[in-house]
């Protein structure tokens, strides 16, 4: 089913919308949650929470890109769940991904307000759209979906050294770009 029709089902408050979302994006949501949480049970709970959150969000919003809307909700819920669980256990892949980006985008006090957060998001978005599709996809898979280097290599056919080189170069470019835009990094 097309995304615009699924969104219409949500607007109509038709429960079929959840079934259609699950059919179309359940795998993607599970992939995102699993990469962050590393637990099937926690990922499944997160995906179910995603569908509930989408159900509650749609009457107020009409997303332009439904797949990105659902993915963002899943990612945010998984990160919240991860934060909750992180006192007891750690996901080394997610920690490594976040640590790698820490040199470019830190959680310092200079980016506290919501306006500043949105500004940095738009700036990073502009930066990514100026990169080649190949580099952008590698970067997003690593830092948005928390894919491992190995999984990125499998899906792209690149060697580990090429993926690591792309990521390193992108982080350096992002750091420079953010500094040129007036952000402290």
Short mmCIF file of C-alpha atoms in Angstrom, two decimals:
data_model
loop_
_atom_site.label_atom_id
_atom_site.label_comp_id
_atom_site.label_asym_id
_atom_site.label_seq_id
_atom_site.Cartn_x
_atom_site.Cartn_y
_atom_site.Cartn_z
CA UNK A 1 0.00 0.00 0.00
CA UNK A 2 1.23 3.49 -0.80
CA UNK A 3 2.38 5.70 2.08
CA UNK A 4 -0.17 8.43 1.39
CA UNK A 5 -2.97 5.87 1.67
CA UNK A 6 -1.57 4.56 4.98
CA UNK A 7 -1.48 8.13 6.33
CA UNK A 8 -5.10 8.60 5.21
CA UNK A 9 -6.05 5.47 7.17
CA UNK A 10 -4.47 7.03 10.25
CA UNK A 11 -6.43 10.23 9.66
CA UNK A 12 -9.59 8.16 9.35
CA UNK A 13 -8.61 6.44 12.64
CA UNK A 14 -8.81 3.10 10.85
CA UNK A 15 -6.87 0.40 12.72
CA UNK A 16 -5.89 -1.11 9.37
CA UNK A 17 -3.27 1.68 9.26
CA UNK A 18 -1.26 -0.04 11.98
CA UNK A 19 -1.38 -3.37 10.15
CA UNK A 20 -0.28 -1.75 6.90
CA UNK A 21 2.53 0.13 8.67
CA UNK A 22 3.67 -3.10 10.26
CA UNK A 23 3.63 -4.92 6.93
CA UNK A 24 5.50 -2.20 5.08
CA UNK A 25 7.89 -0.87 7.74
CA UNK A 26 7.99 -3.49 10.49
CA UNK A 27 11.27 -4.91 9.19
CA UNK A 28 12.90 -1.49 8.94
CA UNK A 29 11.76 -0.56 12.45
CA UNK A 30 13.01 -3.86 13.84
CA UNK A 31 16.37 -3.35 12.13
CA UNK A 32 16.75 0.13 13.64
CA UNK A 33 15.70 -0.95 17.12
CA UNK A 34 17.83 -4.10 17.02
CA UNK A 35 20.94 -2.15 16.03
CA UNK A 36 20.50 0.12 19.03
CA UNK A 37 19.17 -2.29 21.63
CA UNK A 38 20.78 -5.64 20.67
CA UNK A 39 17.86 -7.48 22.19
CA UNK A 40 15.03 -9.08 20.26
CA UNK A 41 12.52 -8.62 23.09
CA UNK A 42 13.40 -4.95 23.65
CA UNK A 43 13.37 -4.32 19.90
CA UNK A 44 9.95 -5.93 19.52
CA UNK A 45 8.60 -3.79 22.37
CA UNK A 46 10.11 -0.69 20.78
CA UNK A 47 8.51 -1.46 17.40
CA UNK A 48 5.11 -1.95 19.03
CA UNK A 49 5.59 1.35 20.87
CA UNK A 50 6.44 2.92 17.51
CA UNK A 51 3.11 1.93 16.02
CA UNK A 52 1.29 3.31 19.06
CA UNK A 53 3.28 6.56 18.85
CA UNK A 54 2.53 6.90 15.12
CA UNK A 55 -1.16 6.32 15.86
CA UNK A 56 -1.09 9.14 18.41
CA UNK A 57 1.04 11.50 16.31
CA UNK A 58 -0.68 11.33 12.92
CA UNK A 59 -3.83 13.33 13.71
CA UNK A 60 -1.59 16.26 14.62
CA UNK A 61 0.89 15.77 11.80
CA UNK A 62 0.77 14.80 8.15
CA UNK A 63 4.28 13.54 7.45
CA UNK A 64 5.78 14.26 4.03
CA UNK A 65 7.97 11.17 4.06
CA UNK A 66 6.20 8.48 6.05
CA UNK A 67 9.14 6.06 6.10
CA UNK A 68 11.40 8.74 7.63
CA UNK A 69 8.66 9.67 10.11
CA UNK A 70 8.28 6.07 11.30
CA UNK A 71 12.05 5.52 11.33
CA UNK A 72 12.65 8.63 13.42
CA UNK A 73 10.05 7.57 15.98
CA UNK A 74 11.57 4.09 16.21
CA UNK A 75 15.08 5.47 16.57
CA UNK A 76 14.07 7.95 19.27
CA UNK A 77 12.15 5.31 21.23
CA UNK A 78 15.03 2.85 20.94
CA UNK A 79 17.52 5.46 22.13
CA UNK A 80 15.29 6.27 25.12
CA UNK A 81 14.98 2.57 25.91
CA UNK A 82 18.73 2.17 25.50
CA UNK A 83 19.36 5.06 27.88
CA UNK A 84 17.04 3.43 30.41
CA UNK A 85 18.75 0.06 30.08
CA UNK A 86 22.31 1.35 29.81
CA UNK A 87 22.86 1.42 33.56
CA UNK A 88 22.74 -2.37 33.54
CA UNK A 89 24.25 -3.26 30.17
CA UNK A 90 25.92 -1.67 27.16
CA UNK A 91 25.60 -2.05 23.39
CA UNK A 92 29.18 -1.64 22.16
CA UNK A 93 28.11 -0.96 18.55
CA UNK A 94 25.84 1.94 19.45
CA UNK A 95 28.37 3.36 21.91
CA UNK A 96 31.11 3.15 19.28
CA UNK A 97 28.93 4.92 16.71
CA UNK A 98 28.08 7.70 19.12
CA UNK A 99 31.69 8.02 20.32
CA UNK A 100 32.91 8.37 16.72
CA UNK A 101 30.55 11.28 16.16
CA UNK A 102 31.38 12.81 19.54
CA UNK A 103 34.34 14.67 18.06
CA UNK A 104 32.01 16.45 15.64
CA UNK A 105 28.83 16.94 17.62
CA UNK A 106 29.24 16.94 21.37
CA UNK A 107 26.64 17.29 24.04
CA UNK A 108 28.17 20.49 25.37
CA UNK A 109 26.16 23.32 26.79
CA UNK A 110 26.50 25.32 23.57
CA UNK A 111 23.76 23.24 21.93
CA UNK A 112 21.15 23.16 24.69
CA UNK A 113 18.07 24.91 23.46
CA UNK A 114 15.60 23.36 21.06
CA UNK A 115 16.20 26.11 18.50
CA UNK A 116 19.93 25.40 18.52
CA UNK A 117 19.28 21.67 18.21
CA UNK A 118 17.07 22.23 15.17
CA UNK A 119 19.67 24.55 13.68
CA UNK A 120 22.42 21.96 14.01
CA UNK A 121 20.10 19.29 12.56
CA UNK A 122 19.43 21.47 9.50
CA UNK A 123 23.14 22.23 9.18
CA UNK A 124 24.07 18.54 9.27
CA UNK A 125 21.30 17.82 6.78
CA UNK A 126 22.70 20.46 4.40
CA UNK A 127 26.17 18.99 4.82
CA UNK A 128 24.96 15.47 4.02
CA UNK A 129 23.10 16.55 0.89
CA UNK A 130 26.31 18.10 -0.42
CA UNK A 131 28.09 14.74 -0.23
CA UNK A 132 27.95 11.98 -2.80
CA UNK A 133 25.10 9.52 -2.41
CA UNK A 134 27.61 6.75 -1.70
CA UNK A 135 29.23 8.64 1.19
CA UNK A 136 25.92 9.93 2.52
CA UNK A 137 24.45 6.42 2.61
CA UNK A 138 27.46 5.00 4.46
CA UNK A 139 27.33 7.86 6.97
CA UNK A 140 23.58 7.51 7.58
CA UNK A 141 23.76 3.75 7.92
CA UNK A 142 26.46 4.08 10.55
CA UNK A 143 25.23 7.04 12.57
CA UNK A 144 21.47 6.97 12.09
CA UNK A 145 20.76 3.23 11.87
CA UNK A 146 23.80 2.22 13.96
CA UNK A 147 24.80 -0.43 11.42
CA UNK A 148 28.10 -2.14 12.09
CA UNK A 149 31.03 -1.64 9.74
CA UNK A 150 30.63 -5.28 8.70
CA UNK A 151 26.96 -4.83 7.75
CA UNK A 152 27.76 -1.70 5.77
CA UNK A 153 30.48 -3.62 3.91
CA UNK A 154 28.05 -6.43 3.11
CA UNK A 155 25.39 -4.11 1.76
CA UNK A 156 27.72 -1.84 -0.22
CA UNK A 157 30.39 -4.32 -1.33
CA UNK A 158 33.08 -1.99 0.06
CA UNK A 159 36.07 -3.20 2.02
CA UNK A 160 36.29 -2.39 5.71
CA UNK A 161 39.15 -0.01 5.06
CA UNK A 162 37.09 1.89 2.48
CA UNK A 163 34.09 2.20 4.81
CA UNK A 164 36.32 3.32 7.69
CA UNK A 165 38.05 5.79 5.40
CA UNK A 166 34.72 7.22 4.18
CA UNK A 167 33.48 7.59 7.76
CA UNK A 168 36.70 9.19 8.96
CA UNK A 169 36.72 11.63 6.05
CA UNK A 170 33.06 12.48 6.55
CA UNK A 171 33.57 13.13 10.26
CA UNK A 172 36.50 15.44 9.49
CA UNK A 173 34.53 17.29 6.81
CA UNK A 174 31.50 17.55 9.11
CA UNK A 175 33.64 18.97 11.89
CA UNK A 176 35.08 21.60 9.55
CA UNK A 177 31.66 22.40 8.12
CA UNK A 178 30.12 22.83 11.55
CA UNK A 179 32.97 25.09 12.61
CA UNK A 180 32.55 27.17 9.45
CA UNK A 181 28.86 27.53 10.31
CA UNK A 182 29.75 28.89 13.74
CA UNK A 183 29.29 25.81 15.93
CA UNK A 184 31.76 24.95 18.68
CA UNK A 185 32.99 21.38 18.27
#
